Coordinates of C-alpha atoms in Angstrom, one line a residue:
M262 CA 86.8 179.4 111.7
M263 CA 85.0 181.2 114.6
T264 CA 81.3 181.1 114.7
A265 CA 78.9 183.8 115.8
P266 CA 78.6 184.3 119.6
F267 CA 76.3 181.9 121.5
A268 CA 73.5 184.3 122.6
G269 CA 70.8 183.3 125.0
H270 CA 71.9 179.7 124.9
E271 CA 70.3 179.2 121.4
I272 CA 71.9 179.4 118.0
S273 CA 69.9 179.7 114.9
R274 CA 70.5 176.6 112.8
R275 CA 69.6 178.5 109.7
S276 CA 72.3 181.1 110.6
L277 CA 74.9 178.3 110.9
L278 CA 74.0 176.8 107.6
Q279 CA 74.1 180.2 105.9
F280 CA 77.5 180.8 107.4
G281 CA 78.7 177.5 106.1
A282 CA 77.3 178.2 102.7
A283 CA 79.0 181.6 102.6
A284 CA 82.3 180.1 103.6
G285 CA 81.9 177.5 100.8
F286 CA 81.3 180.2 98.3
L287 CA 84.4 182.1 99.3
L288 CA 86.4 178.9 99.1
G289 CA 85.0 178.2 95.7
T290 CA 86.0 181.7 94.4
G291 CA 89.5 181.4 95.9
A292 CA 88.9 184.2 98.5
L293 CA 90.0 181.9 101.3
T294 CA 93.2 180.7 99.7
G295 CA 94.5 179.1 102.9
C296 CA 91.6 176.5 102.7
A297 CA 92.2 175.4 99.1
G298 CA 91.6 171.7 98.5
P299 CA 93.7 169.3 96.5
T300 CA 93.8 169.6 92.7
G301 CA 93.1 167.0 90.1
L302 CA 90.7 164.1 90.2
P303 CA 91.7 160.7 91.7
G304 CA 92.7 158.1 89.1
A305 CA 90.6 155.1 88.2
D306 CA 92.6 152.9 90.7
T307 CA 93.4 155.5 93.3
L308 CA 91.3 156.2 96.4
T309 CA 91.8 159.6 98.0
L310 CA 91.0 160.2 101.7
A311 CA 90.7 163.7 103.2
L312 CA 91.2 163.6 107.0
N313 CA 90.1 166.3 109.4
R314 CA 93.2 165.9 111.5
S315 CA 96.9 165.5 110.5
L316 CA 98.2 162.0 110.5
V317 CA 101.7 162.5 111.9
S318 CA 102.7 158.9 112.0
L319 CA 101.6 155.4 110.8
D320 CA 102.7 154.2 114.3
N321 CA 100.3 154.6 117.2
K322 CA 102.5 154.7 120.3
L323 CA 101.7 158.4 121.0
N324 CA 98.7 159.3 118.9
Q325 CA 95.7 157.6 117.4
F326 CA 92.7 159.7 116.6
D327 CA 89.7 157.7 115.2
A328 CA 90.2 158.0 111.5
A329 CA 93.9 157.3 111.8
V330 CA 93.1 153.7 112.6
T331 CA 92.0 153.1 109.0
V332 CA 95.4 154.1 107.6
Q333 CA 97.6 152.8 110.4
R334 CA 96.2 149.3 110.2
A335 CA 96.6 149.3 106.4
V336 CA 100.4 149.4 106.9
R337 CA 101.0 147.9 110.3
Q338 CA 99.1 145.1 111.9
A339 CA 98.7 143.5 115.3
L340 CA 98.2 140.0 116.6
T341 CA 94.5 140.6 116.8
A342 CA 92.0 143.2 115.6
I343 CA 88.6 144.3 116.9
G344 CA 86.0 142.9 114.5
P345 CA 82.6 144.2 113.4
E346 CA 80.9 142.7 116.4
I347 CA 83.4 144.6 118.7
K348 CA 85.2 141.3 119.6
P349 CA 88.8 140.4 119.0
V350 CA 89.6 138.4 115.8
P351 CA 92.9 136.9 114.8
V352 CA 95.2 138.7 112.4
L353 CA 98.9 137.9 112.7
A354 CA 98.1 135.2 115.2
D355 CA 96.0 132.1 114.3
R356 CA 95.7 131.1 118.0
F357 CA 95.2 133.4 121.0
E358 CA 93.9 131.4 124.0
M359 CA 93.8 132.0 127.7
T360 CA 95.5 128.8 129.1
G361 CA 95.8 130.0 132.7
D362 CA 94.7 132.8 135.0
T363 CA 98.0 134.7 134.2
Q364 CA 98.9 133.0 130.9
W365 CA 97.8 133.3 127.3
T366 CA 99.1 131.0 124.6
V367 CA 99.6 132.6 121.1
R368 CA 100.7 131.1 117.8
L369 CA 101.9 133.2 114.9
R370 CA 100.1 132.6 111.6
E371 CA 102.3 130.4 109.3
G372 CA 104.1 132.2 106.5
I373 CA 103.4 135.8 107.5
R374 CA 106.0 138.3 106.2
Y375 CA 106.7 142.0 106.2
S376 CA 106.4 143.9 102.9
D377 CA 110.2 143.5 102.4
G378 CA 109.8 139.8 102.5
S379 CA 111.3 139.2 106.0
P380 CA 109.4 136.9 108.4
V381 CA 107.5 138.0 111.5
T382 CA 109.2 136.6 114.6
I383 CA 108.4 136.2 118.2
E384 CA 111.2 138.6 119.0
D385 CA 109.3 141.3 117.0
V386 CA 106.3 140.8 119.4
S387 CA 108.5 140.9 122.5
T388 CA 110.3 144.1 121.3
A389 CA 107.1 145.8 120.4
L390 CA 105.7 145.3 123.9
K391 CA 108.9 146.8 125.3
M392 CA 108.8 149.8 123.0
Y393 CA 105.2 150.6 123.8
R394 CA 106.0 150.3 127.5
Q395 CA 109.1 152.5 127.4
V396 CA 107.8 155.4 125.3
Q397 CA 106.9 158.5 127.5
G398 CA 103.4 159.8 127.1
S399 CA 102.2 156.6 125.4
F400 CA 98.7 156.6 124.1
V401 CA 98.5 152.8 124.4
A402 CA 100.4 152.1 127.7
G403 CA 97.6 153.4 129.8
F404 CA 95.2 150.8 128.6
F405 CA 97.3 148.0 130.0
P406 CA 97.0 147.2 133.7
E407 CA 100.5 145.6 133.2
F408 CA 102.5 144.6 130.1
P409 CA 102.9 140.9 129.7
T410 CA 106.2 139.1 129.2
V411 CA 106.8 137.0 126.0
V412 CA 108.0 133.5 126.7
P413 CA 108.9 131.5 123.5
V414 CA 107.7 127.9 123.2
D415 CA 108.7 127.0 119.6
G416 CA 109.4 128.9 116.4
R417 CA 105.8 130.2 116.1
T418 CA 104.3 129.7 119.5
F419 CA 104.8 131.7 122.7
T420 CA 103.0 132.5 125.9
L421 CA 102.1 135.9 127.4
E422 CA 102.8 135.8 131.1
S423 CA 101.6 138.4 133.7
E424 CA 101.7 138.8 137.4
K425 CA 97.9 139.3 137.7
P426 CA 95.2 138.0 135.4
I427 CA 94.5 140.1 132.2
P428 CA 91.3 138.5 131.0
I429 CA 90.9 140.9 128.1
L430 CA 94.5 140.6 126.8
D431 CA 93.4 139.3 123.4
A432 CA 91.5 142.6 122.9
L433 CA 94.4 144.8 124.3
M434 CA 96.9 143.3 122.0
S435 CA 95.0 144.6 119.0
M436 CA 96.6 148.0 119.8
I437 CA 100.2 146.7 119.6
L438 CA 101.3 147.2 116.0
I439 CA 104.2 144.8 115.1
T440 CA 107.4 146.1 113.5
P441 CA 110.7 144.3 112.9
A442 CA 112.6 144.3 116.2
A443 CA 115.7 145.9 114.7
Q444 CA 113.7 148.9 113.4
N445 CA 111.5 149.4 116.5
K446 CA 112.2 152.2 119.0
P447 CA 110.5 153.7 122.1
E448 CA 109.1 156.6 120.0
E449 CA 106.6 157.3 117.3
L450 CA 108.0 155.6 114.2
Q451 CA 108.2 157.6 111.0
T452 CA 109.6 154.9 108.7
G453 CA 109.8 151.1 108.7
V454 CA 108.0 148.2 107.1
G455 CA 104.8 146.5 108.2
T456 CA 102.7 143.4 107.4
G457 CA 99.7 145.2 106.1
P458 CA 98.0 145.2 102.7
Y459 CA 99.6 148.5 101.8
V460 CA 103.1 150.0 101.8
V461 CA 104.2 153.6 102.1
K462 CA 105.4 154.9 98.8
K463 CA 106.1 158.5 100.0
F464 CA 105.0 160.8 102.8
N465 CA 105.2 164.3 104.1
R466 CA 104.7 164.2 107.9
G467 CA 104.5 168.0 108.2
A468 CA 101.7 168.2 105.6
G469 CA 100.0 165.1 106.8
T470 CA 100.1 163.5 103.3
Y471 CA 100.8 159.8 102.5
S472 CA 100.9 157.8 99.3
L473 CA 100.2 154.1 99.8
Q474 CA 100.6 151.4 97.3
R475 CA 99.3 147.8 97.3
N476 CA 101.7 145.5 99.1
P477 CA 102.8 142.9 96.5
N478 CA 104.1 140.6 99.2
Y479 CA 101.0 140.7 101.4
W480 CA 100.4 137.4 103.2
G481 CA 96.6 137.7 103.0
E482 CA 94.0 138.6 100.4
P483 CA 95.4 141.4 98.3
A484 CA 93.9 144.9 98.6
A485 CA 91.2 145.7 96.0
I486 CA 92.7 149.1 95.2
E487 CA 96.2 149.8 93.8
N488 CA 96.8 153.2 95.3
V489 CA 95.6 155.3 98.3
E490 CA 96.3 159.0 98.7
V491 CA 95.8 160.4 102.2
R492 CA 95.4 164.2 102.6
F493 CA 94.9 166.6 105.5
L494 CA 92.3 169.2 105.0
P495 CA 91.6 171.0 108.3
E496 CA 88.7 173.1 107.1
E497 CA 85.5 171.1 106.8
S498 CA 84.1 173.4 104.1
S499 CA 87.2 172.5 102.0
R500 CA 86.6 168.8 102.5
V501 CA 83.0 169.1 101.6
I502 CA 83.8 171.0 98.4
A503 CA 86.5 168.5 97.5
L504 CA 84.1 165.6 97.9
R505 CA 81.3 167.2 95.9
S506 CA 83.8 168.0 93.1
G507 CA 85.1 164.5 93.1
E508 CA 88.7 165.6 94.1
V509 CA 88.5 163.3 97.1
D510 CA 86.6 160.1 97.6
V511 CA 86.1 160.0 101.4
I512 CA 85.8 162.6 104.2
D513 CA 85.5 161.6 107.9
T514 CA 84.0 163.1 111.1
I515 CA 81.6 165.5 109.5
T516 CA 79.4 167.9 111.4
P517 CA 75.6 168.0 111.3
D518 CA 75.6 171.0 109.1
S519 CA 77.8 169.3 106.4
R520 CA 75.7 166.2 106.7
E521 CA 72.6 168.3 105.9
Q522 CA 74.4 169.8 102.9
L523 CA 75.4 166.4 101.6
A524 CA 72.3 164.4 102.3
G525 CA 70.5 163.4 99.1
L526 CA 73.1 164.8 96.8
P527 CA 73.6 162.6 93.7
G528 CA 76.9 160.8 93.8
V529 CA 77.4 161.2 97.6
V530 CA 76.8 158.4 100.2
L531 CA 76.6 159.0 104.0
K532 CA 77.6 156.3 106.5
E533 CA 76.9 156.4 110.2
A534 CA 77.8 154.1 113.1
S535 CA 77.4 154.2 116.9
S536 CA 80.5 155.4 118.7
L537 CA 83.0 153.9 121.1
R538 CA 84.2 157.4 122.0
L539 CA 83.5 159.8 124.9
N540 CA 84.0 163.5 124.4
Q541 CA 84.5 165.6 127.5
I542 CA 85.2 169.0 128.9
F543 CA 87.7 167.5 131.3
Y544 CA 89.2 169.2 134.4
N545 CA 93.0 169.6 135.0
F546 CA 93.7 167.4 138.0
R547 CA 97.2 168.8 138.4
K548 CA 96.0 171.8 140.4
P549 CA 97.6 172.2 143.8
A550 CA 95.7 171.7 147.0
G551 CA 93.8 174.8 147.8
H552 CA 93.0 175.6 144.1
P553 CA 89.2 175.9 143.5
L554 CA 89.3 173.1 140.9
S555 CA 90.8 170.7 143.5
D556 CA 87.5 170.9 145.3
V557 CA 84.9 168.4 144.0
R558 CA 82.1 170.8 145.0
V559 CA 83.5 173.4 142.6
R560 CA 83.9 170.9 139.8
Q561 CA 80.2 169.9 140.2
A562 CA 79.1 173.5 140.5
L563 CA 80.6 174.3 137.1
S564 CA 78.8 171.3 135.6
H565 CA 75.5 172.8 136.7
A566 CA 76.3 175.9 134.6
V567 CA 76.4 173.9 131.4
N568 CA 73.2 173.6 129.5
G569 CA 73.9 170.3 127.9
E570 CA 70.5 170.0 126.3
A571 CA 71.0 173.3 124.4
L572 CA 74.4 172.2 123.3
V573 CA 73.0 168.9 121.9
K574 CA 70.0 170.5 120.2
D575 CA 71.2 173.9 119.0
V576 CA 75.0 173.5 118.4
M577 CA 75.4 169.8 117.5
V578 CA 71.9 169.4 116.0
D579 CA 71.1 166.2 117.8
S580 CA 74.1 164.4 116.4
V581 CA 75.3 163.5 119.9
T582 CA 73.8 162.2 123.1
Q583 CA 74.6 163.6 126.5
A584 CA 76.6 161.2 128.6
E585 CA 75.0 159.5 131.6
G586 CA 78.2 157.8 132.8
V587 CA 81.9 157.9 132.6
T588 CA 82.0 155.7 129.5
P589 CA 79.7 155.5 126.5
S590 CA 76.7 153.3 126.7
S591 CA 77.8 151.5 123.6
L592 CA 80.7 149.8 125.5
F593 CA 80.5 146.4 126.9
G594 CA 80.4 146.8 130.7
Y595 CA 78.9 150.3 130.7
T596 CA 77.0 151.4 133.8
R597 CA 74.8 154.4 134.1
T598 CA 76.0 156.6 137.0
G599 CA 74.2 159.9 136.8
S600 CA 73.1 162.8 134.7
Y601 CA 74.4 166.3 134.0
V602 CA 71.7 168.7 135.2
Y603 CA 71.6 172.4 134.1
N604 CA 70.9 174.5 137.2
P605 CA 72.8 177.8 137.2
A606 CA 71.1 179.0 140.5
K607 CA 72.5 175.9 142.2
A608 CA 75.9 176.4 140.6
K609 CA 76.1 179.9 142.1
Q610 CA 75.0 178.6 145.5
M611 CA 77.6 175.8 145.5
L612 CA 80.4 178.2 144.5
K613 CA 79.3 180.5 147.3
E614 CA 79.3 177.7 149.9
A615 CA 82.8 176.7 148.7
G616 CA 84.0 180.3 149.2
V617 CA 84.9 180.7 145.6
T618 CA 84.7 184.2 144.1
D619 CA 86.2 185.8 140.9
L620 CA 87.0 182.4 139.4
K621 CA 88.7 182.5 136.1
L622 CA 89.0 179.5 133.7
K623 CA 91.2 178.8 130.7
I624 CA 89.7 176.3 128.3
I625 CA 92.0 174.6 125.7
W626 CA 91.4 172.2 122.8
E627 CA 92.8 171.2 119.4
T628 CA 90.9 172.1 116.3
G629 CA 89.0 169.1 114.9
E630 CA 88.8 167.3 118.2
F631 CA 85.1 166.8 117.6
P632 CA 82.6 168.3 115.2
S633 CA 81.4 171.9 116.1
D634 CA 84.2 172.1 118.8
T635 CA 84.6 175.9 118.4
S636 CA 80.9 176.6 118.8
V637 CA 80.8 174.4 121.9
M638 CA 83.7 176.2 123.5
E639 CA 82.2 179.7 122.7
A640 CA 78.9 178.5 124.3
L641 CA 80.7 177.4 127.4
V642 CA 82.3 180.9 127.8
E643 CA 78.8 182.4 127.9
M644 CA 77.3 179.8 130.2
F645 CA 80.1 180.1 132.7
G646 CA 79.8 183.9 132.5
D647 CA 76.1 183.6 133.5
I648 CA 77.2 182.3 136.9
G649 CA 79.9 184.9 137.3
V650 CA 82.9 182.8 136.2
A651 CA 85.2 184.3 133.5
A652 CA 86.6 182.0 130.9
E653 CA 89.1 182.4 128.1
L654 CA 89.7 180.1 125.1
Q655 CA 93.0 178.9 123.7
Q656 CA 92.7 176.9 120.4
F657 CA 95.6 174.7 119.2
E658 CA 96.0 173.9 115.5
P659 CA 96.5 170.2 114.6
G660 CA 100.1 169.2 114.9
G661 CA 100.8 171.9 117.5
N662 CA 102.1 171.5 121.0
I663 CA 98.8 170.8 122.9
L664 CA 100.3 167.5 124.0
A665 CA 102.9 169.3 126.1
W666 CA 100.2 171.4 127.6
R667 CA 98.1 168.4 128.5
Q668 CA 101.1 166.8 130.1
G669 CA 101.7 169.9 132.3
K670 CA 105.0 170.6 130.6
A671 CA 103.9 173.9 128.9
G672 CA 101.3 176.4 130.0
D673 CA 98.6 176.1 132.7
W674 CA 95.0 175.5 131.9
D675 CA 91.7 174.5 133.7
L676 CA 89.5 172.7 131.2
L677 CA 90.3 170.6 128.2
G678 CA 88.0 169.8 125.3
N679 CA 89.0 166.3 124.4
G680 CA 87.8 162.9 123.1
F681 CA 88.9 159.5 124.4
P682 CA 88.1 156.1 122.7
S683 CA 87.9 152.6 123.9
P684 CA 89.8 150.8 121.1
T685 CA 88.7 147.4 122.4
G686 CA 85.0 148.3 122.8
L687 CA 85.2 147.5 126.5
A688 CA 84.4 149.9 129.3
I689 CA 87.3 148.6 131.4
T690 CA 89.8 149.7 128.7
M691 CA 88.5 153.3 128.9
L692 CA 88.5 153.2 132.7
Q693 CA 92.1 151.9 132.7
G694 CA 93.3 154.5 130.2
M695 CA 91.6 157.5 131.8
Y696 CA 91.2 156.9 135.5
A697 CA 93.7 154.3 136.7
G698 CA 96.5 156.9 137.2
T699 CA 99.2 156.4 139.8
A700 CA 101.8 158.6 141.4
E701 CA 104.5 156.7 139.6
K702 CA 102.8 157.2 136.2
E703 CA 102.3 160.9 137.0
K704 CA 106.1 161.3 137.3
T705 CA 106.4 160.6 133.6
R706 CA 103.1 162.3 132.8
D707 CA 101.6 159.1 131.7
T708 CA 98.3 159.9 133.4
Y709 CA 95.1 161.3 131.9
Q710 CA 95.4 165.1 132.7
G711 CA 96.8 164.3 136.1
Y712 CA 93.9 162.2 137.3
V713 CA 95.3 160.2 140.2
V714 CA 92.7 159.0 142.8
P715 CA 94.1 155.9 144.6
S716 CA 90.7 154.6 145.7
V717 CA 89.4 154.7 142.1
T718 CA 92.6 153.1 140.8
A719 CA 92.2 150.3 143.3
K720 CA 88.6 149.6 142.1
I721 CA 89.6 149.6 138.4
T722 CA 92.6 147.4 139.1
A723 CA 90.4 144.9 140.9
A724 CA 87.9 144.8 138.0
S725 CA 90.6 144.5 135.3
S726 CA 92.1 141.4 136.9
E727 CA 88.9 139.6 137.7
V728 CA 88.5 136.4 135.7
D729 CA 84.9 135.6 136.6
P730 CA 82.7 137.7 134.2
V731 CA 79.8 138.1 136.7
R732 CA 82.1 139.3 139.4
R733 CA 83.9 141.5 137.0
E734 CA 80.7 143.2 135.9
K735 CA 79.9 144.1 139.5
L736 CA 83.3 145.5 140.1
L737 CA 83.1 147.5 136.9
A738 CA 79.9 149.1 138.0
E739 CA 81.4 150.0 141.4
A740 CA 84.5 151.5 139.7
Q741 CA 82.4 153.6 137.3
Q742 CA 80.3 155.0 140.1
A743 CA 83.5 155.9 142.1
V744 CA 84.8 157.8 139.1
W745 CA 81.5 159.7 138.6
D746 CA 81.6 160.8 142.3
T747 CA 84.9 162.5 141.7
W748 CA 83.2 164.7 139.0
P749 CA 86.0 164.6 136.5
C750 CA 84.2 166.5 133.7
A751 CA 82.2 169.7 133.5
W752 CA 80.2 167.9 130.7
A753 CA 80.5 164.9 128.5
F754 CA 78.8 163.5 125.4
V755 CA 78.9 160.6 123.1
P756 CA 79.2 161.4 119.3
K757 CA 78.0 159.4 116.3
S758 CA 80.6 158.4 113.7
V759 CA 79.6 159.9 110.4
L760 CA 81.6 160.0 107.1
A761 CA 80.7 160.6 103.5
H762 CA 82.1 159.1 100.3
T763 CA 81.5 159.3 96.5
D764 CA 79.3 156.6 95.0
R765 CA 82.2 155.1 93.1
V766 CA 83.5 153.8 96.5
Q767 CA 82.2 150.3 97.3
G768 CA 82.7 147.9 100.2
L769 CA 83.3 150.6 102.8
T770 CA 82.0 149.3 106.1
L771 CA 82.2 151.9 108.9
S772 CA 82.7 150.4 112.4
A773 CA 81.9 151.9 115.8
N774 CA 85.5 153.0 116.2
N775 CA 85.0 155.3 113.2
S776 CA 87.4 153.3 111.0
Y777 CA 87.1 150.7 108.2
P778 CA 89.3 147.9 106.7
L779 CA 91.0 149.8 103.8
A780 CA 91.8 146.6 102.0
D781 CA 88.1 145.8 101.6
V782 CA 87.3 149.1 99.8
R783 CA 86.7 148.9 96.0
L784 CA 86.3 151.4 93.3
E785 CA 83.8 151.3 90.4
S786 CA 84.8 152.9 87.2

């Protein structure tokens, strides 16, 4: 849905709420048939989730938006997981210990089996690492400074060997989901068994729907709920109506407007957590030399055109904070590097000094990338227009081909509305994933929007391999400042994780990565 134009850099909050209420009324009367919610109430032992983005796979090699973690980890598991205190905890491994600068010793938990009854083997771990490394455009690969090699010791024990130290490998391995070696491939898996508390009963990838059933062969504590239904409802008004009617139990990533509508309603519970995610209006670093956006002065000038305070207050209703660095302040190892300052006069002057006139921008994003995304993009068009820069918008629907655009394989663009998490809760992981690009990685489009700055990569590499924590913190600070000085974003902000559920849902503990252990959730009759 498109919102009203962003006039004068202020939007009436009341107008937004009235628009949302009107949309809700139309949905309720059936006037917007394309936004209809699911039919029928969940059963007494069935939990129904309505996601804001389509879950295209229960594998995470290529895609893992925040809420997907909840469902993916319910079916497939890793050697470790990031616990409530944002620290790695053992899952499929009962030992994960750094036994040398370039060696970790790992032992598989005794008796762990897949849902089909077959045992988890060391070969499964080795194959998983190979598949994550080989897949092109991998979501996970960019987080690893290098992939370790598996060296078996005995039937359950092995070492992870690397050329350089990887002092956070226990956290990084939480992203490698383990699948039987014979079923694993260097692609996003659509089928296959896992070790999680749930198994897939049926699914429709195109519709983003999954039916999960409690795994009778689960090696750990059985899940509290027998069945879980996963739905994809792209329109937030549809998800809110479905929650209020009891047709779904949980909705994720809700906007401030929906939160205000749901706050205090009987039978509805709101959950909020700090975020490990950074949302940005990121530049396309694949521009040729001589293009205006290849000039750091131009990138900084465009940032001065963005009224971040107005976006935070009037569009996102204080549900986010403006970034003051290249990673969220919630991450371990974060360093404050600077502020985004709204100064349109300075923006015009900097563009003039750079010799840039008649600049035209194309801004792309996928629907649901972050709450109020469309309103933010429309606001940017007007803000850039105020400094004489024309901008057009191209919005991609979930499940579309925006990945090909981001990889430079489809159309050209200038700015991307996007979010990027640190699945480990560590600043170095986000730096590695976004800013440690190399020419070799760019050949396979495994860089973040073409960001390849060798001096920055060298600083991140030095920090990622430093074993001494004091020295590593200093190197991290230097790396973050180096990134900031390249001015990679026109603007960035840190969201809050917010979801809502019905009061029959118990035991749901929302973590900072906007997910929760599905096996811990209970239902009251």
